[in-house]
Amino acid sequence: MAHYEELRAALQSMREGVLMIDAEARIVFVNQSYLDFVKKTADEIMGRPLREVRPGARLPEVLVTGQPILHAPRMEENDDIYFVNMYPVFLNGAVAGGLSVVTFIRDAYDFRTELEAYEKRNKQVLRRVNKANSTRYTFDSIVAVGENVKAVKSLARRAAATDAAVLLASESGTGKELYAQAIHNASPRSREVFVAINCANFNANTLESELFGYVEGAFTGAKRGGKIGLFEAASGGTLFLDEVSEMDLGLQAKLLRALQEGRVRPVGGVEEVEADVRLICASNADLQSYIAAGKFRRDLYYRLSTFQIHIPPLRERRGDIPALAFVILQELSKKLKRSVTISPEALDILTAHDWPGNVRELRNVLEFSAYLSENGVIVRDSLPESLVRPAVERESVPLAQRVRMFEQSEIHKLLLRYGSTLEGKKRTAAELGISLATLYNKLGAG
């Protein structure tokens, strides 16, 4: 009996209106909030059939169906709007009654206001986290000794001063994200967030939800409450799409619309969300050939490439290699907590190398060599054999071996782009027009 009184007291304390009926649809309980709502006393309605008190009431329907009715909107004659959740009450496996919970419009608006404030706080936290962890490179971080790189850097500076879309077209490992961050940090949006994503790392459906977000229940496994997309998270700042060439055609259409309208629609959603972003994209593929092959939309290409910046590969900027090596060795010295330098002979070998993996490969070679160096000086013997041997034997290499070396260089260049996983090797073989078995044979040759 005590528990029954506690339950009645709990229901009476609720702001929502609560009404219960028995299996014959007679009113057996009503709290004060409900009585205030219908402007009646308990004596006037207790024990009476519900539809005598509330003509058109739907709660008796749950007695028949055994199924709840959720979020039902209702309106009074005075135009007051409220929402009702109706539930069947089961006892020993049979429907023994029904429960109606009324949420008043004033409470719904208060809840919505609180929810919007909570979402705003969440977005502000996300933006602060992104800003704190996003960009550390500026134009001062870009080494430019050769005239061709100086010209590229100058063009990027001019692009930064605008709000136009930028397309960074260059090989893998040339420093496209470095340029993207530098452009952001020199732009009017520098105080806002910089958000980056590699489009090649996701399938079409996952990438769509990453970019545009999703609402609760949009798909199996969707998080409760949904998820904010990167477009919305980056609003006011810069969104960097790396390897944009690998985006699915259907998603390209949605990206184009988002850029044209300045609004995005989350997956599974109805309402659109404003997203004011500056877009920087990067591609190490030839987008013109992708357009010709029907793999990339021409209209999107024009939208993305207001400023098209080609970052030269390292083999076309050999004069920058000593300066780049100096900067990288300074970073390695801090990391290893000891001074690391390089001998003139070793530096000559680096300068002569073609660097299919570009600056990323140079960094990896210097880090590898730094660990092998004695007394902190990288010498010829500290360098990987793959660099030293071509420098020594280039003049005496037979034609067949030169062909094999070239093939392996091209293969490794693509593996740097796609990765050395099975999927990466399949994509490499497909781009080279050879079978996976032939790829393995060529990797093992020589």
Coordinates of C-alpha atoms in Angstrom, one line a residue, residues 67 91 114 120 140 157 207 225 237 261 267 289 322 340 358 412 429:
Q67 CA 0.2 -0.6 -29.3
L91 CA -1.2 -7.2 -16.5
E114 CA 17.2 24.1 -23.6
K120 CA 25.1 25.3 -29.2
D140 CA 56.8 30.6 -43.0
R157 CA 49.3 33.8 -50.6
L207 CA 31.8 9.9 -46.1
G225 CA 20.8 12.2 -30.9
G237 CA 36.2 28.4 -41.0
E261 CA 23.4 26.9 -51.4
V267 CA 21.5 12.1 -43.7
S289 CA 41.3 12.5 -67.0
P322 CA 69.3 21.1 -48.9
V340 CA 71.7 15.6 -36.2
N358 CA 58.4 13.6 -52.5
H412 CA 56.2 2.4 -55.1
A429 CA 47.5 -2.7 -60.2

